[in-house]
Coordinates of C-alpha atoms in Angstrom, one line a residue:
Chain A
X43 CA 0.0 0.0 0.0
X44 CA 1.3 3.4 -0.9
X45 CA 1.0 6.8 0.8
X46 CA 0.3 7.5 4.4
X47 CA -2.1 5.2 6.2
X48 CA -3.8 6.0 9.5
X49 CA -5.7 3.6 11.7
X50 CA -8.3 3.6 13.1
X51 CA -10.3 6.1 10.9
X52 CA -12.8 6.7 13.8
X53 CA -12.3 6.3 17.5
X54 CA -14.7 6.9 20.4
X55 CA -13.1 6.7 23.8
X56 CA -14.0 7.5 27.4
X57 CA -11.9 9.9 29.5
X58 CA -10.3 7.1 31.5
X59 CA -9.4 4.9 28.5
X60 CA -6.0 4.4 26.9
X61 CA -5.8 4.1 23.2
X62 CA -3.2 4.5 20.4
X63 CA -3.3 5.9 17.0
X64 CA -1.2 4.4 14.3
X65 CA 0.4 5.9 11.2
X66 CA 2.6 4.3 8.6
X67 CA 4.2 5.5 5.4
X68 CA 5.7 3.6 2.5
X69 CA 7.1 6.6 0.6
X70 CA 10.7 6.4 1.9
X71 CA 10.3 9.7 3.8
X72 CA 12.5 10.5 6.7
X73 CA 10.2 12.8 8.7
X74 CA 6.8 12.2 10.3
X75 CA 4.4 14.6 12.0
X76 CA 1.2 14.6 14.1
X77 CA -1.2 17.4 13.6
X78 CA -4.5 18.2 15.4
X79 CA -7.3 19.7 13.4
X80 CA -10.2 21.2 15.4
X81 CA -13.3 23.0 14.1
X82 CA -12.6 26.7 13.4
X83 CA -8.9 26.4 14.2
X84 CA -5.8 26.2 12.0
X85 CA -3.9 22.9 11.8
X86 CA -1.8 22.6 15.0
X87 CA 1.5 20.9 14.9
X88 CA 1.9 18.5 17.9
X89 CA 5.0 16.5 17.3
X90 CA 7.8 16.1 14.7
X91 CA 10.1 13.1 14.3
X92 CA 13.0 13.9 11.9
X93 CA 16.2 11.8 11.5
X94 CA 15.5 10.2 14.9
X95 CA 15.1 13.6 16.6
X96 CA 11.8 14.6 18.2
X97 CA 10.5 18.1 18.3
X98 CA 7.3 18.9 20.2
X99 CA 4.9 21.8 20.5
X100 CA 5.2 22.8 24.2
X101 CA 1.5 23.5 24.4
X102 CA 0.6 19.9 23.8
X103 CA -0.6 18.2 27.1
X104 CA 1.3 15.3 28.5
X105 CA -1.8 13.1 28.0
X106 CA -0.6 12.8 24.4
X107 CA 2.6 10.7 24.0
X108 CA 4.2 10.0 20.6
X109 CA 6.4 7.1 19.6
X110 CA 8.4 6.6 16.5
X111 CA 10.0 3.1 16.4
X112 CA 11.4 3.6 12.9
X113 CA 11.1 6.0 10.0
X114 CA 8.0 4.3 8.6
X115 CA 5.8 4.1 11.7
X116 CA 4.5 6.6 14.1
X117 CA 2.1 6.2 17.0
X118 CA 0.2 8.6 19.2
X119 CA -0.6 7.2 22.6
X120 CA -3.7 8.7 24.3
X121 CA -4.4 8.6 28.0
X122 CA -6.9 10.3 30.2
X123 CA -8.2 12.6 27.5
X124 CA -10.7 15.4 27.9
X125 CA -13.7 16.2 25.7
X126 CA -11.9 19.2 24.2
X127 CA -9.4 16.7 22.7
X128 CA -12.0 15.6 20.3
X129 CA -10.7 16.5 16.8
X130 CA -9.3 15.1 13.6
X131 CA -5.7 13.8 14.2
X132 CA -3.6 13.9 11.0
X133 CA -0.4 12.2 10.4
X134 CA 2.0 13.5 7.7
X135 CA 5.4 12.6 6.3
X136 CA 7.9 14.4 4.2
X137 CA 11.2 13.9 2.5
X138 CA 13.8 16.2 4.0
X139 CA 13.6 17.8 7.4
X140 CA 10.7 20.1 7.9
X141 CA 9.0 19.1 4.6
X142 CA 10.3 21.9 2.4
X143 CA 9.0 20.0 -0.6
X144 CA 5.6 19.4 0.9
X145 CA 3.8 17.1 3.2
X146 CA 1.9 13.9 2.4
X147 CA -1.0 13.6 4.8
X148 CA -3.0 10.5 5.9
X149 CA -6.8 10.5 5.9
X150 CA -6.8 11.2 9.7
X151 CA -8.4 9.6 12.7
X152 CA -11.6 11.3 13.9
X153 CA -11.4 11.1 17.7
X154 CA -14.4 11.6 20.0
X155 CA -13.9 11.7 23.7
X156 CA -17.0 11.1 25.8
Chain B
X211 CA -4.3 36.7 15.7
X212 CA -3.2 34.0 13.3
X213 CA 0.1 34.3 11.5
X214 CA -1.6 33.5 8.2
X215 CA -5.0 35.0 7.6
X216 CA -7.1 33.4 4.9
X217 CA -10.1 35.1 3.3
X218 CA -12.9 34.5 2.8
X219 CA -13.5 31.9 5.4
X220 CA -16.5 30.5 3.4
X221 CA -17.4 30.8 -0.2
X222 CA -20.4 29.3 -2.0
X223 CA -20.7 29.7 -5.8
X224 CA -22.3 28.2 -8.8
X225 CA -20.5 25.9 -11.3
X226 CA -18.8 27.9 -14.0
X227 CA -18.0 31.0 -11.9
X228 CA -14.5 32.3 -11.2
X229 CA -13.2 32.9 -7.7
X230 CA -10.1 34.1 -5.8
X231 CA -9.1 33.3 -2.3
X232 CA -6.4 35.0 -0.4
X233 CA -3.7 34.2 2.2
X234 CA -2.1 37.2 3.9
X235 CA 0.5 37.9 6.6
X236 CA 2.6 40.6 8.0
X237 CA 5.6 38.3 8.0
X238 CA 7.9 37.4 5.1
X239 CA 7.8 33.8 4.0
X240 CA 10.7 31.8 2.5
X241 CA 8.1 29.5 0.9
X242 CA 4.4 29.0 0.8
X243 CA 2.3 26.0 0.0
X244 CA -1.4 25.5 -0.9
X245 CA -3.3 22.3 0.0
X246 CA -6.9 21.2 -0.7
X247 CA -8.7 19.0 1.9
X248 CA -11.9 17.1 1.0
X249 CA -14.4 16.0 3.6
X250 CA -13.1 12.9 5.5
X251 CA -9.6 13.2 4.0
X252 CA -6.3 14.7 4.8
X253 CA -4.9 17.8 3.0
X254 CA -3.3 17.2 -0.4
X255 CA -0.5 19.4 -1.6
X256 CA -1.4 21.5 -4.7
X257 CA 1.7 23.7 -5.2
X258 CA 4.7 25.3 -3.5
X259 CA 5.9 28.8 -4.4
X260 CA 9.2 30.2 -3.3
X261 CA 10.0 33.3 -5.4
X262 CA 8.4 36.7 -4.9
X263 CA 6.0 37.4 -7.8
X264 CA 6.0 33.7 -8.9
X265 CA 2.9 32.5 -10.7
X266 CA 2.1 28.8 -11.1
X267 CA -0.7 27.2 -12.9
X268 CA -2.3 23.8 -12.3
X269 CA -5.1 23.3 -14.9
X270 CA -7.8 25.8 -13.9
X271 CA -6.0 26.9 -10.8
X272 CA -3.6 29.8 -10.8
X273 CA -1.4 30.5 -7.7
X274 CA 0.5 33.7 -7.1
X275 CA 3.1 34.6 -4.5
X276 CA 3.3 38.3 -3.6
X277 CA 6.3 40.3 -4.6
X278 CA 7.2 40.9 -1.0
X279 CA 6.5 37.2 -0.1
X280 CA 3.9 38.2 2.5
X281 CA 0.8 37.1 0.7
X282 CA -0.5 34.6 -1.9
X283 CA -3.7 34.1 -3.9
X284 CA -5.4 31.2 -5.5
X285 CA -7.6 31.9 -8.5
X286 CA -10.0 29.2 -9.9
X287 CA -11.4 29.6 -13.4
X288 CA -14.8 28.1 -14.3
X289 CA -15.2 26.3 -10.9
X290 CA -16.6 22.8 -10.9
X291 CA -18.3 20.8 -8.1
X292 CA -15.1 18.7 -7.8
X293 CA -13.3 21.9 -6.6
X294 CA -15.4 21.8 -3.4
X295 CA -13.2 21.5 -0.3
X296 CA -11.1 23.3 2.3
X297 CA -8.2 25.3 0.8
X298 CA -5.3 25.7 3.2
X299 CA -2.2 27.9 2.8
X300 CA 0.9 27.1 4.8
X301 CA 4.1 29.0 5.0
X302 CA 7.6 29.1 6.6
X303 CA 8.6 32.4 8.1
X304 CA 11.9 33.6 6.7
X305 CA 14.8 33.5 9.2
X306 CA 12.6 32.1 11.9
X307 CA 13.2 28.3 11.7
X308 CA 11.5 25.9 9.4
X309 CA 8.3 25.3 11.2
X310 CA 5.3 25.2 8.7
X311 CA 2.4 27.4 9.8
X312 CA -1.1 26.8 8.5
X313 CA -3.8 29.4 7.9
X314 CA -7.4 28.8 9.0
X315 CA -8.5 27.8 5.5
X316 CA -11.2 28.8 3.0
X317 CA -14.1 26.5 2.7
X318 CA -15.4 26.4 -0.9
X319 CA -18.6 24.9 -2.1
X320 CA -19.3 24.8 -5.8
X321 CA -23.0 24.0 -6.6
X322 CA -23.9 22.3 -9.8

């Protein structure tokens, strides 16, 4: 399968649950990203993994924890989320640090916290 | 205040009409990208512009980067229902790291 694949596409979880979002890319890219897309807000960068280095947005709560075991796979571990965390979570990859040539996005995981 | 302001936020037009959407900032960008996002999908890259005054065409879509590299526009000729979606601009501020910043988007609906 080509492109960036995210699973699951939809997730409903309670505030006390622990779940993980998965992303994989088969494009040979060397950087991967997690973005949050909420209604009426711009895309918000959460985490970047580039050449085994992690960069994070300091405003992201610790209940979100990323993991990047290799250049093709990226996870976002979720724990004790709040209803305001409900959003579309997008994974992206790029060739070259910071995606100067553009990002390839997955279809996203629509997360609802109840 | 967002670094990148997109206007209009919403646009509903009839098939065949022309339209222009804008992406503006007070900052200078080293490069700027346009993406289109369809419902239930992730954004898809349309174009990257890097030179002030640059114009790029993609079929019926014309992208322009401002001379001062602070703004950009997307013009669609003879819009079709398939053009419906959320149009996002994203830029890198010159001399301020390489983080890509997204605008809030223009939601376009083209009615048949």
